[in-house]
Structure formats: structure tokens, C-alpha cells
CSV table of C-alpha atoms in Angstrom, one decimal:
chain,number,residue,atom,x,y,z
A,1,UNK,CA,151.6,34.9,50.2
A,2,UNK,CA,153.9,32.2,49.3
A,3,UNK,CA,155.0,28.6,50.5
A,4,UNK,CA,157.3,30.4,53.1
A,5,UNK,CA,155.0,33.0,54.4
A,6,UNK,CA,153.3,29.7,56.2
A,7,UNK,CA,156.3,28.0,56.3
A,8,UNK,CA,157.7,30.9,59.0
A,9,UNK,CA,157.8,31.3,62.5
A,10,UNK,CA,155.0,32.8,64.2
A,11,UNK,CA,156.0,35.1,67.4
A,12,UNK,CA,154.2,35.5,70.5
A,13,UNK,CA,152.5,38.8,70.5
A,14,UNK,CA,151.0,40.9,72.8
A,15,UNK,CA,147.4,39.1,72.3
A,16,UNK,CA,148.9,35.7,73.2
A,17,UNK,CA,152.5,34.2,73.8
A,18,UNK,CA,151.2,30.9,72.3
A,19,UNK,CA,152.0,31.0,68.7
A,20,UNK,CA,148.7,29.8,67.7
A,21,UNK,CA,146.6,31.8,69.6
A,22,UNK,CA,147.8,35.4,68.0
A,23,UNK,CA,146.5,38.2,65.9
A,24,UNK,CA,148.9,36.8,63.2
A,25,UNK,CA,147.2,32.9,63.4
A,26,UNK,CA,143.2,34.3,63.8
A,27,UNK,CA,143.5,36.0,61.0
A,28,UNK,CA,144.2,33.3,59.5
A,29,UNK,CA,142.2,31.3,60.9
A,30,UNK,CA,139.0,33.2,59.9
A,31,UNK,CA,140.3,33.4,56.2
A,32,UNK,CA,140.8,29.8,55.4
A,33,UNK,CA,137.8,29.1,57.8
A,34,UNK,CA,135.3,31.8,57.1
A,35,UNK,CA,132.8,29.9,55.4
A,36,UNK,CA,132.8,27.0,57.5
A,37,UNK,CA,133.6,28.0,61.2
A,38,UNK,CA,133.6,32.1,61.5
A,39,UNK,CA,134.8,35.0,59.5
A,40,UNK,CA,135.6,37.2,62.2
A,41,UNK,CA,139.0,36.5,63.7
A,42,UNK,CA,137.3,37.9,67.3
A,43,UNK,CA,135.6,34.6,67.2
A,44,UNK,CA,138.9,32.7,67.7
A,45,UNK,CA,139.4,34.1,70.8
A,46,UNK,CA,139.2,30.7,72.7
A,47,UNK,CA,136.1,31.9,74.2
A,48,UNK,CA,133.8,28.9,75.4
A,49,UNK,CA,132.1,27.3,72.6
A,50,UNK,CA,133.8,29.5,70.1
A,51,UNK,CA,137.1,28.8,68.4
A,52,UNK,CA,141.0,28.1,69.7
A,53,UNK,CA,144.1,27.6,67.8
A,54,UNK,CA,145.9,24.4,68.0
A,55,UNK,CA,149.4,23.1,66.5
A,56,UNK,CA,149.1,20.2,65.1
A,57,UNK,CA,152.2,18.4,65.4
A,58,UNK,CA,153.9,18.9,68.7
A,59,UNK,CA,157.7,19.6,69.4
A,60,UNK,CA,157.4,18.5,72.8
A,61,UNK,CA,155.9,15.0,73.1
A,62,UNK,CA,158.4,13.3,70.9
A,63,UNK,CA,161.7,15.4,71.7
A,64,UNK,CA,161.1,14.8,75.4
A,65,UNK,CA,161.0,11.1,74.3
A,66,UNK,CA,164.6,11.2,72.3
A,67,UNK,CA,166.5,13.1,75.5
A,68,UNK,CA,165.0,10.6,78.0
A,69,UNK,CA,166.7,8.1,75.9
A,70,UNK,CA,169.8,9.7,76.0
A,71,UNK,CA,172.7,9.4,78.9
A,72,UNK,CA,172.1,13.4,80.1
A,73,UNK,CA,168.6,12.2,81.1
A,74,UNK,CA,169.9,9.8,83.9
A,75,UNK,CA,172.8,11.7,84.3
A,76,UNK,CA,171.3,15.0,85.4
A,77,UNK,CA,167.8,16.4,87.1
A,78,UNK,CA,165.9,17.2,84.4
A,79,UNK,CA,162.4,17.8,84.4
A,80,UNK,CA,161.4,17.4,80.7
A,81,UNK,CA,157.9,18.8,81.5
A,82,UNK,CA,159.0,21.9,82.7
A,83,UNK,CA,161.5,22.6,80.3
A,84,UNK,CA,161.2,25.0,77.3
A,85,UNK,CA,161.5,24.2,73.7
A,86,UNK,CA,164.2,26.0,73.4
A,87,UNK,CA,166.2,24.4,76.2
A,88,UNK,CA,165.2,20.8,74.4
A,89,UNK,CA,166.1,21.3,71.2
A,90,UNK,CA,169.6,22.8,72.7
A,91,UNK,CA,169.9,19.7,75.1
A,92,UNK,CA,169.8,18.0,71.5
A,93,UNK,CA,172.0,19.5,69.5
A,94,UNK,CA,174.8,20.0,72.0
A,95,UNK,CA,174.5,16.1,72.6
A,96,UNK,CA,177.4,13.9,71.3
A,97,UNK,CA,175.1,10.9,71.4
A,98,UNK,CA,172.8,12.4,68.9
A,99,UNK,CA,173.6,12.3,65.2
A,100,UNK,CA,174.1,15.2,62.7
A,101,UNK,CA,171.6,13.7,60.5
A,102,UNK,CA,168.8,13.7,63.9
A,103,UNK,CA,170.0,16.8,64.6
A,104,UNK,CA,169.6,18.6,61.1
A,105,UNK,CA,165.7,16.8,61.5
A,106,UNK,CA,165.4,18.3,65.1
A,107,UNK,CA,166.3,21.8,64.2
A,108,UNK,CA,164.1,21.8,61.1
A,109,UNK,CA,161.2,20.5,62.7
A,110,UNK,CA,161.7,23.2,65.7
A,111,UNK,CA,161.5,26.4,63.3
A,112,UNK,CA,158.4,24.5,61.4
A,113,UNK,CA,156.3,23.7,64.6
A,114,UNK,CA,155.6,27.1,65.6
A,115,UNK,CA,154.4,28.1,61.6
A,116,UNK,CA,150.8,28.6,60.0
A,117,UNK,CA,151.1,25.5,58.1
A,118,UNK,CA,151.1,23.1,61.5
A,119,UNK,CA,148.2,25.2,62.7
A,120,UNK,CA,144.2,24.7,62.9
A,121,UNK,CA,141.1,25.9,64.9
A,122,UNK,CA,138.9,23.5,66.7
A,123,UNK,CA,135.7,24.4,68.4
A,124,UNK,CA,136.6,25.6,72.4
A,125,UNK,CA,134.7,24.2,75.1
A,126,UNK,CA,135.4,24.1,78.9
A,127,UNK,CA,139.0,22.8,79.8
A,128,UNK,CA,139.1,20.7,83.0
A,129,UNK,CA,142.4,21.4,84.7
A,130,UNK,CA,142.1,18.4,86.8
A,131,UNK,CA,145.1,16.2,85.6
A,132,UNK,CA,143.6,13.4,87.6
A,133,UNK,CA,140.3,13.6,85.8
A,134,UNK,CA,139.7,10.6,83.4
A,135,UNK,CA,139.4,11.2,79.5
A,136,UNK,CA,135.5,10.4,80.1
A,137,UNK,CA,135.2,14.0,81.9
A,138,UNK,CA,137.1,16.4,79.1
A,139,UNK,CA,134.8,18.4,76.9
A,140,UNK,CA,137.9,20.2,75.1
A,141,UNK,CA,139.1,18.5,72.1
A,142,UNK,CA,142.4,20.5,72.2
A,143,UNK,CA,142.7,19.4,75.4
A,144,UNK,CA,141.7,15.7,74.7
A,145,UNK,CA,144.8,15.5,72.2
A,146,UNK,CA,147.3,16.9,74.3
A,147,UNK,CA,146.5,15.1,77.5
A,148,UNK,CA,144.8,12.0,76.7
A,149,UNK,CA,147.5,9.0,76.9
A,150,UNK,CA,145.7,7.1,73.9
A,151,UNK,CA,146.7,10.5,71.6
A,152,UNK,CA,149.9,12.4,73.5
A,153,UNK,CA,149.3,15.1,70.9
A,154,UNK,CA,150.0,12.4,68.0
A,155,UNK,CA,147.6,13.9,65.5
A,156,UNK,CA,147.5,10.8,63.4
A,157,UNK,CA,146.1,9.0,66.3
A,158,UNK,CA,143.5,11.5,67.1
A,159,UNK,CA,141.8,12.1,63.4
A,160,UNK,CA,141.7,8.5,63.3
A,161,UNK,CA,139.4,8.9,66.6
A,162,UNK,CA,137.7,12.1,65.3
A,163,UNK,CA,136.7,9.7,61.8
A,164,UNK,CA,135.6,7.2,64.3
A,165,UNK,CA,133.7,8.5,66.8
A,166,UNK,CA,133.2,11.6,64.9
A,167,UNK,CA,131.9,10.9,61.1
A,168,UNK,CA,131.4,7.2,60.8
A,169,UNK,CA,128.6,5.3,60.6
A,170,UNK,CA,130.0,1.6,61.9
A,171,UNK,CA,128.4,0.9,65.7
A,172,UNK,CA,129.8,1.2,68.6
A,173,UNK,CA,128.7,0.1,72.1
A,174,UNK,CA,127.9,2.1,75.3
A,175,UNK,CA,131.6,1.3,76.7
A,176,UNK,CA,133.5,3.1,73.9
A,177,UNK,CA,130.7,5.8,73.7
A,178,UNK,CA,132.2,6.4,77.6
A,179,UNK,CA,135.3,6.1,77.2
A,180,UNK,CA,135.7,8.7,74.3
A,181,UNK,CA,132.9,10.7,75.6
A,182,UNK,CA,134.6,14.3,74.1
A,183,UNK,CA,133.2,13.4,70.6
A,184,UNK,CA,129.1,13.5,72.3
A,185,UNK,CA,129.8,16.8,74.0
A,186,UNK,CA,126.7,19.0,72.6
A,187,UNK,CA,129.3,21.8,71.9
A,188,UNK,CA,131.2,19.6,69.7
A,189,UNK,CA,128.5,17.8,68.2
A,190,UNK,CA,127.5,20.7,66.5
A,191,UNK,CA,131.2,21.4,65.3
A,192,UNK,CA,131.3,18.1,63.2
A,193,UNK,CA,127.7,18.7,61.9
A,194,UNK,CA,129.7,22.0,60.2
A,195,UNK,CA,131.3,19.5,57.8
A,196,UNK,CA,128.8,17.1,55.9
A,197,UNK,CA,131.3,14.2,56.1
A,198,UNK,CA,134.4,12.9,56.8
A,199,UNK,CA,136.1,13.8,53.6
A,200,UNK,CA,135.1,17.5,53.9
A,201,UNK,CA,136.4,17.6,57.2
A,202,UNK,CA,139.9,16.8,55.9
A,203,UNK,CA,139.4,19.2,52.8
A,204,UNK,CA,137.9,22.1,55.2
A,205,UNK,CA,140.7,21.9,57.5
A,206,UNK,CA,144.0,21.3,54.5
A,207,UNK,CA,144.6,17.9,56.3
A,208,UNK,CA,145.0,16.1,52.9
A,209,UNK,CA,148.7,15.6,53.6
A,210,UNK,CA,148.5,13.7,57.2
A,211,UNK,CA,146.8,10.9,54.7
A,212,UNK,CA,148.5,8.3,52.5
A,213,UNK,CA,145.7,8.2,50.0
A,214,UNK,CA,142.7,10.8,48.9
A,215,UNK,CA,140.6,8.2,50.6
A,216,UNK,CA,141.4,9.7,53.5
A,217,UNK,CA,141.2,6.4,55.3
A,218,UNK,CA,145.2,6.0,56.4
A,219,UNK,CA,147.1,8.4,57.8
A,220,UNK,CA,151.1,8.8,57.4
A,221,UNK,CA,152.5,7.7,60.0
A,222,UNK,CA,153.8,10.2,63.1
A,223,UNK,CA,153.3,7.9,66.3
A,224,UNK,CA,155.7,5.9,67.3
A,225,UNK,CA,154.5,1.9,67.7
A,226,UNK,CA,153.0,0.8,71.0
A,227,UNK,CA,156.0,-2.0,70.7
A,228,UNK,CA,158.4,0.0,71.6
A,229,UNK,CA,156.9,3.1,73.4
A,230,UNK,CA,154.0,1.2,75.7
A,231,UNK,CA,154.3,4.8,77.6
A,232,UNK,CA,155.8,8.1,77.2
A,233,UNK,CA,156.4,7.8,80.7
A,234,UNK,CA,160.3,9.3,80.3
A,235,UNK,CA,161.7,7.9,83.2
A,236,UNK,CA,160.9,4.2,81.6
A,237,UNK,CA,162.3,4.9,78.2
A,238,UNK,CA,165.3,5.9,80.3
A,239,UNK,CA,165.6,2.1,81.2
A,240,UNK,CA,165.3,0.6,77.8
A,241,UNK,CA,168.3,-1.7,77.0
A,242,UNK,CA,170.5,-0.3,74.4
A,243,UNK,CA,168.7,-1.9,71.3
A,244,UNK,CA,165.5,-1.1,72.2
A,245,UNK,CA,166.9,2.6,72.7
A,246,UNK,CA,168.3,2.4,68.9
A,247,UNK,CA,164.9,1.3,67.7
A,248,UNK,CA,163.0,4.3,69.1
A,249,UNK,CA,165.5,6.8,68.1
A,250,UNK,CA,164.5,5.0,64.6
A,251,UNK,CA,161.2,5.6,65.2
A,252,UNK,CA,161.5,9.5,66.4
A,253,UNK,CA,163.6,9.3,62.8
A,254,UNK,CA,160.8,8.5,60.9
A,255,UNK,CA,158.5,10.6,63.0
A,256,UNK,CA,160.5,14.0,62.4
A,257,UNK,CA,160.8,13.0,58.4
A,258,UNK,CA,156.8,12.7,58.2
A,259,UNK,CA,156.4,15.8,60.1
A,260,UNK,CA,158.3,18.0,58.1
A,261,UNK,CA,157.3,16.4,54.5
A,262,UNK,CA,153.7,17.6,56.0
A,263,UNK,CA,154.0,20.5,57.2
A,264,UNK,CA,156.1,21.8,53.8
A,265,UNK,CA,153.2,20.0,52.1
A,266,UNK,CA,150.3,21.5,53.5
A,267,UNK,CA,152.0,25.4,53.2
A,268,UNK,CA,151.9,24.8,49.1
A,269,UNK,CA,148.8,23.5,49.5
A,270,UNK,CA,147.4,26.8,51.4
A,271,UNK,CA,149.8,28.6,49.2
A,272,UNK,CA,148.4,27.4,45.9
A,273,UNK,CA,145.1,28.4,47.5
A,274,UNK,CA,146.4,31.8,48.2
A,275,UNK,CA,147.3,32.6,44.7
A,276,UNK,CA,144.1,31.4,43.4
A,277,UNK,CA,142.2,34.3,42.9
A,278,UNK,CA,138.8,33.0,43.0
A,279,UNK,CA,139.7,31.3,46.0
A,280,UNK,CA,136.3,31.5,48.7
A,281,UNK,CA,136.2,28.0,51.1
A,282,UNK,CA,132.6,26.4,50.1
């Protein structure tokens, strides 16, 4: 395999019609994972306390974010969390509010969400489909990222959590122990114990390239700042004045830039890995 075998689109298929859920993505999955979670691509499954696909970097959270800012979303009655990614990224490109140069990043970033290189099991557990249920009573990581407000499926924002609460050492009281409660689950307690530390996490899961140094300590930025999106509430973005609007569209800017560099990244990283023949994960 080569950079763009993980570089290309992954289809629905008749096991799943989420792209990181298929035959296609287990099997990879128990490859690159076999030593350290399962070699048997049954065992991704999503099966409780087995193993679930996730993508990484979401197309959804931030290109909701850049249409609310745009006139259509006042002008119309869009539901943006009911809409396909298809219909978004369209919405997008047929804007004349949107730049070529945002548009080119948009439609890259589309055909490199749904690709093996933006994909990565996580230990399953039970999924509470209570949406008014605090973050102190999810068990699911998966769920955890794409739900809890703190994250909104920012992956930066969640290793940095998973480091914390997962890996380090440094104390923390009873109060943040509640509040992030999904990293003391028993189920995936014994997940992080698969990796002896925090740095093997990153190497066992090809994360190297969401940090800014082999430290691992800093990721590269893909969240926007808190300054200028408090919520990704849509209908308040939709109210921003006009500056405020043009420094968030700067910020999804950056966002889509960091995504893709990434993702390309990390496929010639599993790439190089592929054409290594003595390649075994240890």
C-alpha cells in the first residue's frame, strides 16, 4: 500500500454505512493494532468492551460552524444537525460569500475525512443516548469526544485530556476526577494500561503528527480559540458582528490547513510502515 491507498475514500459497505466501522477500516484496524488491542478484525465490532472505529478529525463540527456564519444560515431554515456532509460541503461551495481559496480547503478536507489515515480504534463501552445526561455519566470515549462541549470532536482538545487524566502523574482533586469521570471507567482503565505511557500511546495509535514536537507535549492546533467561539452554539455565531465573523472564518482557515497537513502526514507515516517489511507493532 501506498500514501494514497490511506489517503482514499472509504465507502459504506454492507457491514456498516459509517466509514470507520467497515470490513475495509477493521481490517485495518487489527493490522496496525494487532499487538496492542486485538488481531482479529471481529473484535472491532463495537461490541461492549471491545473495539469501535472513530474519525479523528470531524467534517461536521467545524463546517457547521463556517455556514452559520454565513448569510444562507439566517436567510433560510436550516437545520445544520440534520444535514448531510454532502449537503454542507455543497451549501459551501455554491456560496458567493466563501472564497475559492476556503473552498479548495473545504473540498480537500471532505474527500480526506472519510480515509484510513483520519481513523483509529478506541476501546467501546456503553453509549448513553441521553443527550441531557452530564459528561460525569458517559462511559464511551468515542462518545465523550463527539458530544462533550469541552471537546466537540476537536481531537487536539481531547488527547490533551486523555494525557491528563489518562497517563499523567501530576494530582488532581475529587472535583476534576468527577467531572471527567470517562477516563476512571474500569473498561477504559484497562485500555490505557495497554500502553505503558503516554508516549507509546501516541506511537501505538500513528498520532505523532497532531504534535508540534516528539515530546508529545503540544499538540497542533485544530480548535478554534474560546475568544471567538465561546459555543458552537450556531444560532450565536449567526449573530457575531462582521469582524468577529472574519476572524473565525480565519480560524476555520487554519483549522482546515492543520487537518489536512495531518492527515497527509500520518498516511506516509502508515505508508512507510507498510513497505517496511519487518514491520510487526511491539
Amino acid at each position: 500500500m501506498n500514501n494514497n491507498d490511506f489517503l482514499s475514500e472509504v465507502p459504506p459497505d454492507e457491514l456498516s454505512g459509517d466509514p470507520d466501522h467497515t470490513n475495509e477500516s477493521r481490517k485495518f484496524y487489527s493490522k496496525y493494532w494487532g499487538k496492542t488491542l486485538s488481531n482479529e478484525s471481529s473484535d472491532y465490532n463495537g461490541s461492549l468492551k471491545k473495539y469501535r472505529g472513530d474519525t479523528i478529525i470531524s467534517f461536521n463540527t467545524m463546517t457547521r460552524c463556517m455556514i452559520s456564519l454565513l448569510p444562507i444560515y439566517k436567510d433560510s431554515n436550516l437545520i445544520l444537525g440534520k444535514t448531510d456532509q454532502g449537503t454542507l460541503l455543497d451549501i459551501i461551495l455554491q456560496s458567493d460569500d466563501v472564497s475559492d481559496n476556503l473552498k479548495e480547503k473545504f473540498e480537500k478536507f471532505h474527500t480526506l475525512c472519510h480515509c484510513l489515515a483520519n481513523f483509529m480504534p478506541m476501546v467501546y463501552d456503553k453509549w448513553n443516548f441521553d443527550k441531557n445526561s452530564p459528561f460525569t455519566d458517559l462511559k464511551n470515549l468515542n462518545q465523550a469526544k463527539g458530544s462533550y462541549l469541552k471537546y466537540n470532536d476537536f481531537p487536539d482538545l481531547f488527547f490533551s485530556d486523555i494525557r491528563r487524566f489518562g497517563f499523567s502523574e501530576e494530582p488532581y482533586n475529587e472535583e476534576e476526577k468527577k467531572e471527567h469521570a470517562v477516563y476512571f471507567t474500569e473498561t477504559n482503565g484497562q485500555y490505557f494500561e495497554r500502553f505503558n505511557n503516554w508516549n507509546q500511546f501516541v506511537e501505538r495509535n500513528y498520532l505523532q503528527d497532531f504534535f508540534q514536537k516528539s515530546d508529545f507535549e503540544h499538540t497542533v492546533s485544530l480548535a478554534p480559540s474560546k475568544e471567538f467561539f465561546p459555543s458552537y452554539i450556531y444560532s450565536r455565531l449567526s449573530k457575531l458582528p462582521e469582524e468577529k465573523k472574519k476572524e473565525c472564518i480565519e480560524q476555520i482557515s487554519i483549522f482546515l490547513t492543520n487537518a489536512i497537513i495531518i492527515i497527509t502526514a500520518r498516511a506516509e507515516r502508515l505508508a512507510r510502515l507498510e513497505n517496511n517489511a519487518s514491520f510487526v507493532q511491539s
